[in-house]
Short mmCIF file of C-alpha atoms and ligand atoms in Angstrom, two decimals:
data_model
loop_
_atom_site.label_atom_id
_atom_site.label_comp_id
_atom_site.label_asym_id
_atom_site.label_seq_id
_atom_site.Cartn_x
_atom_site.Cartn_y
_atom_site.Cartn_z
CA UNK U 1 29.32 95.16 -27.25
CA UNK U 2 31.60 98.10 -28.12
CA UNK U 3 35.37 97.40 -28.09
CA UNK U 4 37.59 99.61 -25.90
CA UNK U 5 41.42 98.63 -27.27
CA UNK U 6 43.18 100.66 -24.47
CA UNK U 7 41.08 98.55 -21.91
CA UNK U 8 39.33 95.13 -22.91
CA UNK U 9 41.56 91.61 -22.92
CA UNK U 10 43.48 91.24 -26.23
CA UNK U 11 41.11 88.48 -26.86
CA UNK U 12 38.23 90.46 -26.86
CA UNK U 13 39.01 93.26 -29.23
CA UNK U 14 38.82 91.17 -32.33
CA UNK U 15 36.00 88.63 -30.44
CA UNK U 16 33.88 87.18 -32.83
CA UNK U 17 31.63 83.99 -32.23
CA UNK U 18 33.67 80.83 -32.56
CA UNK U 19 31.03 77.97 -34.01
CA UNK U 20 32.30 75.31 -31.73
CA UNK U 21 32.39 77.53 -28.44
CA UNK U 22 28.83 78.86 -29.25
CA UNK U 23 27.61 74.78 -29.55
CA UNK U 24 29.01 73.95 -25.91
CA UNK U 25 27.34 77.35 -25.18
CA UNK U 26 24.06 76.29 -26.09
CA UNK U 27 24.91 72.62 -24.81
CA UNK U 28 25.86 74.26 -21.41
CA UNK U 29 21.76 75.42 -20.69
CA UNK U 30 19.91 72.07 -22.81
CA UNK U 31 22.25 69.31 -20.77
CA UNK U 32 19.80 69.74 -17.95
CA UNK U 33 16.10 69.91 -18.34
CA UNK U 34 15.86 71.24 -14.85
CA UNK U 35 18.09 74.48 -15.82
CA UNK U 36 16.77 74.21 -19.11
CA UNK U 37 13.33 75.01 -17.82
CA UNK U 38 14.23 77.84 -16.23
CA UNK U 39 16.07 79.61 -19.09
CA UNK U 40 12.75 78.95 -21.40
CA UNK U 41 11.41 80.69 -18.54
CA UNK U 42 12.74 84.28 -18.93
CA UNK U 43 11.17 86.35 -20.30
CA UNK U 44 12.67 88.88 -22.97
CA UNK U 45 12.55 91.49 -20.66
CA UNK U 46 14.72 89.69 -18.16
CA UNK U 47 17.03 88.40 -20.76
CA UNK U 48 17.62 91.93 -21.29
CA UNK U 49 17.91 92.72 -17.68
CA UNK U 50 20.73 90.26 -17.51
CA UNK U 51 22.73 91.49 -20.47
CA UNK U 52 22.55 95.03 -19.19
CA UNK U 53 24.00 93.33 -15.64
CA UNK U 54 26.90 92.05 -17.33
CA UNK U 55 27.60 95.14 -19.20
CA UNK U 56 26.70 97.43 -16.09
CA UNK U 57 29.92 94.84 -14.35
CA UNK U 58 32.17 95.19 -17.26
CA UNK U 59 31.65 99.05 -17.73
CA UNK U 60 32.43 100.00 -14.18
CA UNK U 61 35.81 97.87 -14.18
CA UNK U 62 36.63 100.21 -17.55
CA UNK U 63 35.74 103.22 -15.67
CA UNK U 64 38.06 102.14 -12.59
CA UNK U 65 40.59 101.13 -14.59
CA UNK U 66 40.34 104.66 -16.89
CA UNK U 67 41.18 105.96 -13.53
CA UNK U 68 43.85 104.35 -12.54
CA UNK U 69 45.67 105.30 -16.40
CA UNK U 70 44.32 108.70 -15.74
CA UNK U 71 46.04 108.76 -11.88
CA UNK U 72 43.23 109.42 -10.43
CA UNK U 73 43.35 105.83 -8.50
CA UNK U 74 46.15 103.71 -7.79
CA UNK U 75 44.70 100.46 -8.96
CA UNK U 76 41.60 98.61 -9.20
CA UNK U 77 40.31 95.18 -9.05
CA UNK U 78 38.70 93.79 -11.44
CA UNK U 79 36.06 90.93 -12.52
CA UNK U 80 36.79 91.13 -16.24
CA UNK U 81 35.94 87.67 -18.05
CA UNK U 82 34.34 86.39 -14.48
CA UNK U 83 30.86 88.39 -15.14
CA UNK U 84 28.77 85.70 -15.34
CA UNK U 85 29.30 83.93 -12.10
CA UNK U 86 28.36 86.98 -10.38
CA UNK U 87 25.41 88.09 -12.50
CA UNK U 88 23.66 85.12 -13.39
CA UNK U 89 23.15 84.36 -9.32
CA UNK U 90 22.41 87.25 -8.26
CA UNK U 91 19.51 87.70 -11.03
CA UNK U 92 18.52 84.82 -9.85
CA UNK U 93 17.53 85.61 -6.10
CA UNK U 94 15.12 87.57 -4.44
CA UNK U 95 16.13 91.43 -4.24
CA UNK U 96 13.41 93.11 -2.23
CA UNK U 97 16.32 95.36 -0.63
CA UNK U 98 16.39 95.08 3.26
CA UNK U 99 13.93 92.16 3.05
CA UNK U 100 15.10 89.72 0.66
CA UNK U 101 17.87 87.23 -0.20
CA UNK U 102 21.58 88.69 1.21
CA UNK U 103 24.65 88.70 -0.61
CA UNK U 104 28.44 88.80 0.31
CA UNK U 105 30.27 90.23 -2.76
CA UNK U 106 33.99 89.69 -2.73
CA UNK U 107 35.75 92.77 -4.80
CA UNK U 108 35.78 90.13 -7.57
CA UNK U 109 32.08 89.98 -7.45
CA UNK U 110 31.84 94.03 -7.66
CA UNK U 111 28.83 93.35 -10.37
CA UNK U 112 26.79 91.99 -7.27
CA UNK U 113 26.75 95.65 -5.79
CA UNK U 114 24.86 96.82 -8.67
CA UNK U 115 22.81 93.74 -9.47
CA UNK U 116 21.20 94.56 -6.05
CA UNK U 117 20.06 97.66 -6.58
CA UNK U 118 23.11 100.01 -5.44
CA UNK U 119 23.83 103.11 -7.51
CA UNK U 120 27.21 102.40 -9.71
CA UNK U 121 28.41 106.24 -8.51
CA UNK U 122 28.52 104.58 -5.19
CA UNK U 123 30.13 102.01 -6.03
CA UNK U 124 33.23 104.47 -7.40
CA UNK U 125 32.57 106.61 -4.48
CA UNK U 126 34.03 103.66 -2.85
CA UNK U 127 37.41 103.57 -4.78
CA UNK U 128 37.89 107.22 -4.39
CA UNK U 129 37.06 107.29 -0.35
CA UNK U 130 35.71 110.33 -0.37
CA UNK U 131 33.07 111.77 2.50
CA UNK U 132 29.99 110.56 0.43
CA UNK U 133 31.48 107.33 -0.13
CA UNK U 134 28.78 104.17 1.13
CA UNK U 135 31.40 103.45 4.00
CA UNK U 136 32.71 107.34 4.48
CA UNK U 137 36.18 106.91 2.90
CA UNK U 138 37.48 103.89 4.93
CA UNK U 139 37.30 101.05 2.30
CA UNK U 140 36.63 100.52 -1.05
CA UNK U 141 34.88 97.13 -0.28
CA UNK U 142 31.20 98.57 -0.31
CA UNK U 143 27.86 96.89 0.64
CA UNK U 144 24.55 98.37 2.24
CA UNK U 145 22.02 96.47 4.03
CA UNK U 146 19.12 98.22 2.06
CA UNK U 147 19.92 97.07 -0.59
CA UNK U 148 20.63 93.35 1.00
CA UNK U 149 24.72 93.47 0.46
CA UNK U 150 26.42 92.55 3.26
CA UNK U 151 29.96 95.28 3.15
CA UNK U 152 32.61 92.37 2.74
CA UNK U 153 36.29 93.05 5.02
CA UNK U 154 39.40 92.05 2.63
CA UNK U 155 40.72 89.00 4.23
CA UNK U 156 39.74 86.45 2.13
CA UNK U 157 37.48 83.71 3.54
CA UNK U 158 35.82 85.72 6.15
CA UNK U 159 32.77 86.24 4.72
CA UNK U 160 31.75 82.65 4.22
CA UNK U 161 31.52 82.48 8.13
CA UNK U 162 29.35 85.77 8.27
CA UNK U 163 26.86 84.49 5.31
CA UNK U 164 26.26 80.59 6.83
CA UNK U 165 25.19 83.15 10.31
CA UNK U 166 23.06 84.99 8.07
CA UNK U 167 21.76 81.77 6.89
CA UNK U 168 21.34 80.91 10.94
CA UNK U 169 19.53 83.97 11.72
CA UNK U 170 17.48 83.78 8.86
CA UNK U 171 16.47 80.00 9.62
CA UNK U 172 15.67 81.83 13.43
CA UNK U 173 13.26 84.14 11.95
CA UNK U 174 11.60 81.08 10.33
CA UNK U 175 12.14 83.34 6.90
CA UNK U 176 12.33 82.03 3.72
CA UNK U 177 15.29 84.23 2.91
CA UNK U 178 18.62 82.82 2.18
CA UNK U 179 22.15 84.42 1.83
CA UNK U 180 24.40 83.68 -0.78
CA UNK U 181 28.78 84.61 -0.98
CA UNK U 182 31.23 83.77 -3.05
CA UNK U 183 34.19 82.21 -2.54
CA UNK U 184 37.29 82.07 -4.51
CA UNK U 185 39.42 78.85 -5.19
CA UNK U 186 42.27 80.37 -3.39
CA UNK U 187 39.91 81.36 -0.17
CA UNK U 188 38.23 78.05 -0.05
CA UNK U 189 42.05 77.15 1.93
CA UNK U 190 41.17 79.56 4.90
CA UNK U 191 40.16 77.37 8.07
CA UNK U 192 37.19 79.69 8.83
CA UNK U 193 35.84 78.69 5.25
CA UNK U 194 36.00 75.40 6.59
CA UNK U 195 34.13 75.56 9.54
CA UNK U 196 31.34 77.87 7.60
CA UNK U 197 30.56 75.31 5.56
CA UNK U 198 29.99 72.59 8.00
CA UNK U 199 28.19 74.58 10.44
CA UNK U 200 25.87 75.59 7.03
CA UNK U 201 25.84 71.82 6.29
CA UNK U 202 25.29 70.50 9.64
CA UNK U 203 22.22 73.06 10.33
CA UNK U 204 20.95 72.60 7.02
CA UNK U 205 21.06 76.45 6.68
CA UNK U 206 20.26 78.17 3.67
CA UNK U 207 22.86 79.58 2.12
CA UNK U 208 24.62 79.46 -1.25
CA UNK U 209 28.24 79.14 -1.52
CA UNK U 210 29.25 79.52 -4.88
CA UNK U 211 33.05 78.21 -5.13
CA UNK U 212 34.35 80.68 -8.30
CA UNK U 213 37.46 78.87 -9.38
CA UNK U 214 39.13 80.78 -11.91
CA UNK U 215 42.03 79.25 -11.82
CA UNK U 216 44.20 81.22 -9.82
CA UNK U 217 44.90 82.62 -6.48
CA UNK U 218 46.56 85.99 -6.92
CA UNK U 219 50.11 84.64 -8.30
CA UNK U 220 49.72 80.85 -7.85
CA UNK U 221 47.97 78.77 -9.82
CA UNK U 222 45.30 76.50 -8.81
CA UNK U 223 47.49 73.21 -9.35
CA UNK U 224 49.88 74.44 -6.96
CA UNK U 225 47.20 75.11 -4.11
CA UNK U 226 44.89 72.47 -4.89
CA UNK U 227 45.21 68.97 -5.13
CA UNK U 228 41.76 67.72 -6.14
CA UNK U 229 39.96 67.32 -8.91
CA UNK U 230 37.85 70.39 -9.05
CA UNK U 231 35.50 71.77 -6.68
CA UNK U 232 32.20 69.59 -8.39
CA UNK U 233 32.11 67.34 -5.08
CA UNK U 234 32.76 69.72 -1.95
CA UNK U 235 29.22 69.94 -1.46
CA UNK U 236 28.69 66.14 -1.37
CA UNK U 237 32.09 65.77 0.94
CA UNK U 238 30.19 68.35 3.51
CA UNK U 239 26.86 65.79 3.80
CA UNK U 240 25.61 69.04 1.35
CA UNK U 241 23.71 69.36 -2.25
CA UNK U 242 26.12 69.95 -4.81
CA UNK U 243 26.61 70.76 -8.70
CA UNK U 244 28.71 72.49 -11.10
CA UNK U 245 28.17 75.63 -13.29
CA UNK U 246 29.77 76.86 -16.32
CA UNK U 247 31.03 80.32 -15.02
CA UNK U 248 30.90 81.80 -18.19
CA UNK U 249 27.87 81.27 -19.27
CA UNK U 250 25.24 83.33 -17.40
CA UNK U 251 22.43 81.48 -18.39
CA UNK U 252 23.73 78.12 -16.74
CA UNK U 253 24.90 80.34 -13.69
CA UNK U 254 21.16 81.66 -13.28
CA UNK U 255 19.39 78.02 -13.84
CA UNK U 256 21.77 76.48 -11.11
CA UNK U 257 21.69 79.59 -8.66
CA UNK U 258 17.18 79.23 -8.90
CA UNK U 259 17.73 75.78 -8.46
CA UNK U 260 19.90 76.43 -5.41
CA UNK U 261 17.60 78.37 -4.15
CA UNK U 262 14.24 76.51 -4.79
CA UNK U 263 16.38 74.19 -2.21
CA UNK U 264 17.12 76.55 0.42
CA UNK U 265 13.63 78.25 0.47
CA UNK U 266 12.61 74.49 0.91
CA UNK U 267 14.74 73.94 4.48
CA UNK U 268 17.20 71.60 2.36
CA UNK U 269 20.05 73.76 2.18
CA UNK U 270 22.99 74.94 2.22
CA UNK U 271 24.01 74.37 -1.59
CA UNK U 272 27.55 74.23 -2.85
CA UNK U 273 28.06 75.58 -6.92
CA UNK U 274 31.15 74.98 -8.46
CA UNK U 275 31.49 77.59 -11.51
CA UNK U 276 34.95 76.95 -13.62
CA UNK U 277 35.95 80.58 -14.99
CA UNK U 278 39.03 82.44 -15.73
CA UNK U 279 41.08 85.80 -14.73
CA UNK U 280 41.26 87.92 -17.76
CA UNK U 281 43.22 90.23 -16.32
CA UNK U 282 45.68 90.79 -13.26
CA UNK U 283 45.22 90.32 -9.40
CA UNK U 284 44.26 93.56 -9.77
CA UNK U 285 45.99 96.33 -12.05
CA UNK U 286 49.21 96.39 -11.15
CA UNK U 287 50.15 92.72 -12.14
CA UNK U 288 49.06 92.45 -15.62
CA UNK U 289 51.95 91.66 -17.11
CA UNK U 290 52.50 88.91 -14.26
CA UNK U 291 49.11 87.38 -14.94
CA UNK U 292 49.95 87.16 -18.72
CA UNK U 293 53.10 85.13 -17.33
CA UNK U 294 51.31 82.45 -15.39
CA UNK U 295 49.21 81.39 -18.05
CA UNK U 296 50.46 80.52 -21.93
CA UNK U 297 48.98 81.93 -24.89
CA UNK U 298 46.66 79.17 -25.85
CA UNK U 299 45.15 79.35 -22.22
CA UNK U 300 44.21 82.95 -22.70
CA UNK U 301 43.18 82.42 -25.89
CA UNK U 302 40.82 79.38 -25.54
CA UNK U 303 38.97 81.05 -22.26
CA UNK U 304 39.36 84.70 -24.08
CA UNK U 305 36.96 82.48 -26.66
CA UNK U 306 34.30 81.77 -24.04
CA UNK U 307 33.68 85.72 -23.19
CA UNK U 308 30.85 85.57 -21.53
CA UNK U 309 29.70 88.58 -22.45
CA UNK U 310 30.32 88.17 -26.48
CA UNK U 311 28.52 84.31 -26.03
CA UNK U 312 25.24 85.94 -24.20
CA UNK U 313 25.17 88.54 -26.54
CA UNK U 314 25.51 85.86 -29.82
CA UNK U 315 23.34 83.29 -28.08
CA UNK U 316 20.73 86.49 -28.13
CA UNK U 317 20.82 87.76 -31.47
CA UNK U 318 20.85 84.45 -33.10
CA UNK U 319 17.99 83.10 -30.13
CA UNK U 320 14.69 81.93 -30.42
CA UNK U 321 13.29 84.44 -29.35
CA UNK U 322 12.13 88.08 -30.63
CA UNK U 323 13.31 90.28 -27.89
CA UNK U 324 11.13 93.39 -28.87
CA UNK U 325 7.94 91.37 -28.99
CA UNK U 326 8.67 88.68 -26.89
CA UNK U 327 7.58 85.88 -29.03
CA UNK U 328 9.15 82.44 -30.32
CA UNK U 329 10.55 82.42 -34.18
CA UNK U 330 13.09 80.09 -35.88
CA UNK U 331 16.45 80.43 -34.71
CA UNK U 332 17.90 83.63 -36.17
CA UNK U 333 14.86 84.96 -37.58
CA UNK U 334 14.85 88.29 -35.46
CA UNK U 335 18.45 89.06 -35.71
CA UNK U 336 18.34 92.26 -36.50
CA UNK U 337 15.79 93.21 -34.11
CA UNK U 338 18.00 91.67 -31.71
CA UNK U 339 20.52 93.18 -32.57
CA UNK U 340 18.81 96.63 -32.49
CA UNK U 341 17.28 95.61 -28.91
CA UNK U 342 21.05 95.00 -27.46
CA UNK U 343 22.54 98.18 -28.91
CA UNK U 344 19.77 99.61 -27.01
CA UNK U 345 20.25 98.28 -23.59
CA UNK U 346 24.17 99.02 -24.24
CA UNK U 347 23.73 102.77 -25.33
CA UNK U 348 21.73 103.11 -21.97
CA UNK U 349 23.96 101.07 -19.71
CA UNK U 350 26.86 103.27 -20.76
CA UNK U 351 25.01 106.38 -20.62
CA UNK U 352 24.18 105.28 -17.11
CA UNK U 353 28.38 103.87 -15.72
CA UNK U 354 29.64 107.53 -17.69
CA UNK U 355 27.27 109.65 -15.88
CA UNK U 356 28.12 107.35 -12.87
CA UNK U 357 31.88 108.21 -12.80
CA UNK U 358 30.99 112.13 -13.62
CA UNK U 359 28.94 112.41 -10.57
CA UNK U 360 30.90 110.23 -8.30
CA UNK U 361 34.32 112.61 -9.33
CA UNK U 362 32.26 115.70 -8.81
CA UNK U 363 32.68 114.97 -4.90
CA UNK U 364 36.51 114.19 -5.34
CA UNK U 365 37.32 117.32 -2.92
CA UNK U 366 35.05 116.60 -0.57
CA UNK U 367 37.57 114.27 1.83
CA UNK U 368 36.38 112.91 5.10
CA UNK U 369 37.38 114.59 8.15
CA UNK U 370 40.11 112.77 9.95
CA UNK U 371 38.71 112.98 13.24
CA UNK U 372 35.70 110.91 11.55
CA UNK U 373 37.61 107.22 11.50
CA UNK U 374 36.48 106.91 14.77
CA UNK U 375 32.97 106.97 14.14
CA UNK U 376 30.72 104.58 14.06
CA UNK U 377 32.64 102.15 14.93
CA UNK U 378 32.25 99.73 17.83
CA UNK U 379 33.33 102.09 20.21
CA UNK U 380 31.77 105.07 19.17
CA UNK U 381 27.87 103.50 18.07
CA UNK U 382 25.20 104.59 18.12
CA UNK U 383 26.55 108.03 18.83
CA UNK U 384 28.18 109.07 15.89
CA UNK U 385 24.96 109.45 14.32
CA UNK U 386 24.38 106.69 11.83
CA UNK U 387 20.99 105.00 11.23
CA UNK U 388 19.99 101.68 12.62
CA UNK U 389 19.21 100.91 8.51
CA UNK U 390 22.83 101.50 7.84
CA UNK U 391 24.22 98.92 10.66
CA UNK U 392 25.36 95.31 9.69
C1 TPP M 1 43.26 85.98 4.92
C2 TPP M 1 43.93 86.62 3.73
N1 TPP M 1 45.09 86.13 3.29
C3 TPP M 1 45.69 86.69 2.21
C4 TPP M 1 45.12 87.76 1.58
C5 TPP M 1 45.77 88.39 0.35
N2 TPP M 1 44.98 87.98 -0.81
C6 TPP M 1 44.04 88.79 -1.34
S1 TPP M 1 43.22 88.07 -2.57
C7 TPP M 1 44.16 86.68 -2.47
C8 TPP M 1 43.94 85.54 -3.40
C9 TPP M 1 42.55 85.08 -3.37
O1 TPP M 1 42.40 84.08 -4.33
P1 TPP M 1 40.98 83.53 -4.65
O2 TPP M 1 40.26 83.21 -3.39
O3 TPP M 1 41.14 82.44 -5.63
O4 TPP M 1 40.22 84.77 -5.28
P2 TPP M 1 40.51 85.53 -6.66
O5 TPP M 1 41.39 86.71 -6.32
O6 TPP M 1 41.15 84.59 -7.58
O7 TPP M 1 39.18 85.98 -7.11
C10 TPP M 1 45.09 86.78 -1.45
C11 TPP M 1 46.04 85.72 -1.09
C12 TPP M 1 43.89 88.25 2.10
N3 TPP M 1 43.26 89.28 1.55
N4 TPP M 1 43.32 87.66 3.16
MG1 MG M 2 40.91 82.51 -7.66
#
């Protein structure tokens, strides 16, 4: 992928594949022959799919945080160096829109937005609140239940409650959909998380929590909110299925999220995943410097090592697999094809996330009207005029 200096983690502007990080890569998807399955499974096509997913994420947090150098935004958060636990899942679910699997993206899992199928000029709408925003200027969390995103609320935690009652109503239904969040290592100390994942466990409802520890909680690090060893057991400690992911690689985070599934769709859920991954960046934009505090030199370094964008792309190229015709060679045989097929799928993601943040500034001016905060709302529906498909 293309370097951008005034934007990308130090550790990625001179990223290179390092030998030893590209073996545990590759070590990450064989260990199980379960995941390992399903990786021989996709096809080139989907590979491809995936790679464009991560670059679609990692695009739209440059284009936010262009804006917020540019002043156009005050700040932004960000996923960067966290793609991977968002992407792999969700390319790993059903998305048939308003009747398939349902996600609850926290702003860290902004990639999920697109993943599902909404436009990425939406998704910037959101940031700049403006009248053709997805939520009409009154949040820049976005969602949309056609496209099977439930709009997440910024208090941290909440959503896990929401997504085990999707995973209630869906069991009602006698569907074979199943809802899927996220939930940070920081949120997982909110009570309601608590009591969302024993109701899931208790009703054996099919959902997917995936518990994204990377590391940190805004300013404190995960030692000094967490006393256990890791998240790998929560599921087991809940009378749930459990297992670990490594959140940087997407491949592992796709194999355990269809696993997860294959579970839920099966009436044996809910299922806990535990992906280890790291903050690249701030909180959000302000805190930078901050972040950069918190963590020494080697700790950056070492995860800024495990991109998990550079690793997909190197595991790729070098694969065993020819990803313009599909078919199995030696390992490294079709590198330059590979190479040629990536460039590809990056020259049109781009074209895509800069066209994107054109159209979605082209409606700057247009501000919502004041007097329009109070519609749609509890008090006001159905009045106000919105469609029952827009309603959560
Ligand atoms: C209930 C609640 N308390 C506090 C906050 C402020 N806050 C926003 S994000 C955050 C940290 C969340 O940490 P984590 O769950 O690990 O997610 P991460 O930001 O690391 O992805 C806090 C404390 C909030 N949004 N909601
Ligand atoms: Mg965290």
């Amino acid at each position: 992928m293309r370097r951008y200096h005034a934007f990308d983690p130090p550790e990625y502007v001179d990223w290179s594949p390092d030998p030893e990080t590209m073996l545990e890569f590759s070590r990450a998807i064989e260990r199980d022959p379960e995941r390992a399955r399903r990786i021989a499974d996709l096809t080139a096509q989907r590979r491809l799919e995936i790679y464009a997913g991560l670059l679609r994420f990692r695009l739209h947090d440059i284009a936010l945080k262009r804006w917020v150098r540019q002043g156009v935004i005050s700040k932004a958060w960000l996923g960067t160096g966290e793609e991977a636990t968002t992407i792999g899942p969700v390319h790993a679910l059903e998305r048939g829109g308003p009747n398939g699997d349902v996600v609850g993206p926290m702003i860290r899992n902004a990639g999920a937005c697109h993943e599902m199928g909404m436009p990425v000029a939406d998704m910037l709408r959101g940031y700049l609140a403006t009248e053709d925003s997805p939520n009409r200027g009154r949040d820049l969390h976005v969602g949309g239940r056609r496209y099977g995103i439930v709009t997440p609320i910024s208090m941290v935690g909440a959503l896990a409650a929401v997504i085990a009652g999707y995973g209630l109503g869906f069991r009602k239904l006698g569907t074979k959909r199943l809802a899927l969040t996220w939930v940070g290592d920081g949120a997982t100390k909110a009570g309601e998380v608590h009591e969302a994942f024993n109701l899931a466990a208790t009703q054996r409802l099919p959902v997917i929590f995936i518990i994204q520890n990377n590391q940190v909680a805004l300013g404190t690090r995960l030692e000094e909110h967490h006393a256990a060893d890791g998240f790998a057991e929560l599921g087991r400690l809940y009378g749930a299925t459990g297992a670990p992911f490594d959140g940087n690689n997407v491949l592992d985070a796709y194999a355990a999220t269809h696993w997860a599934a294959e579970i839920c769709r099966a009436g044996e859920g809910p299922v806990f995943l535990a992906a280890e991954t790291f903050r690249m960046s701030g909180h959000a934009t302000h805190d930078e410097k901050e972040a950069r505090e918190l963590f020494s030199e080697e700790e950056f370094a070492s995860w800024g090592r495990r991109d998990p964008i550079g690793c997909y792309g190197a595991w790729l190229v070098n694969g065993r697999l020819n990803l313009e015709t599909g078919a199995q060679c030696e390992p490294g045989a079709a590198t330059g094809v590979n190479s040629a097929a990536l460039e590809e799928v990056e020259a049109r993601v781009t074209e895509e996330v800069e066209s994107a943040a054109a159209e979605a500034l082209a409606g700057r001016a247009r501000m919502p009207r004041p007097e329009s905060a109070v519609e749609g709302v509890y008090g006001t529906w159905p009045e106000s005029g919105r469609q029952e498909k827009d309603r959560f």
